[in-house]
């Protein structure tokens, strides 16, 4: 009883502190605390921040009441399924291998998205980052963690990417828990092994963005969701709410996971007439925590980021998306035939999981359907990386599909023979995936440094080095501040009229064609490609051109 009373007292104290802070903290003090250097106004953000302090304080007091009366005991009433010691040892070894693979060559130069993150967010004071949401590419939790890493270790590719590495390694644990629940220890460990030695997972774990964090929280929240549905205990719903809120802090795309869970809850409730109202309470807590975190940046998000426009380019074309996804998958599966075979086995695995636990099957595919439908309806860029948070589900379904295929083909053989055959098929898949990992280290994601050095070494006195499109942010804005940036057609035309020799660097031609068609016309008319610097980012080559 004492631990329960102690926890209840702590929650009451924390709730009271939040309520008192909401009363005493004025909007002017909040403005002064977060805008000391940059100036500006937070509009109604401070008022929302204070309101959510009060709401979350009241929720903590309510949670304290539940703990005190025994509705939310501090210790689980039922232990986790028995897992042999060798499985935990294997998981620890996989985590160690994953960490080593993701730390290797972590110092390669940054690519465009990472550079934007550094320039626009990580270099700001910690509290000020909480107020910034100028465009949808802001991954706020990651920006905060990267800022802390940079303050502690100095600005470098390693310190900027370290949070992504740690989330990437941490993602093995919820994948194991989810896989153990849905398929058993063996398939759970095989899925973790495939993630450990996955080209794409290593790539994103070395990317200073929140994609691995989003994957981690998606897996964790889905596992907690299934446990909460089964046990319907307050402690599971509370843990689920916290995981969901943390996922929202990592990326707002967590909303698609919440929407999938909510739709399942609504449909099953209507069909059976039994609603799990504790789930609704958990979503209220999720919303309150999320609003607390984003309160100071929400006015800017609603006025700017929410209204981002994606012009008609190949990136908005669903056909391009399908082909690009297929091409990217070949990097991790060593060819088109393995990709198609893996796709068929993944589908078989998903059907197997869906038949066994429909809630899990829906939770695995519905978020992706919602992402695709939303992006297509909004004519938003359909980048494959938008679906990375679902990667863990795909790996687990693949391993379950391999096991199910072996069970169907060898159903006349003994269980031991089928298990052995399953491993004989699964382990080569892991080995084939591992063989593709070294590709992550051969080149930078985008080789802006190589392009800069190439031009600086060859240009003569009086030559002008200029960039166009998104390369403006990577070179004049970061790696080559002594270069010029052609922001408009007029600026590039002025440089052409100067008569001086020009070196022009650009990247991602689709962006220039869509956003700056006039500049693209000038590039095609007056410049010829001198050298192309490849990178591991698909379509992210850096083009060095000279005037014709």
CSV table of C-alpha atoms in Angstrom, one decimal, residues 36 45 52 56 127 131 148 198 211 216 227 232 310 319 412 445 455 508 517 520 534:
chain,number,residue,atom,x,y,z
A,36,UNK,CA,15.2,37.0,-25.8
A,45,UNK,CA,0.5,30.5,-27.9
A,52,UNK,CA,-2.7,23.2,-21.0
A,56,UNK,CA,-2.5,18.5,-17.4
A,127,UNK,CA,13.5,27.2,-25.4
A,131,UNK,CA,8.2,28.2,-30.5
A,148,UNK,CA,21.3,19.2,-26.4
A,198,UNK,CA,18.8,-3.4,-42.8
A,211,UNK,CA,12.3,9.1,-38.7
A,216,UNK,CA,10.3,3.6,-32.3
A,227,UNK,CA,-2.0,-4.9,-24.5
A,232,UNK,CA,-8.3,-2.8,-20.3
A,310,UNK,CA,3.5,21.4,-53.4
A,319,UNK,CA,3.2,6.4,-60.4
A,412,UNK,CA,3.6,-33.2,-43.6
A,445,UNK,CA,23.9,11.1,-48.7
A,455,UNK,CA,34.7,23.8,-58.1
A,508,UNK,CA,17.2,17.6,-57.1
A,517,UNK,CA,10.9,26.8,-64.0
A,520,UNK,CA,15.6,25.6,-65.0
A,534,UNK,CA,26.4,10.8,-56.7
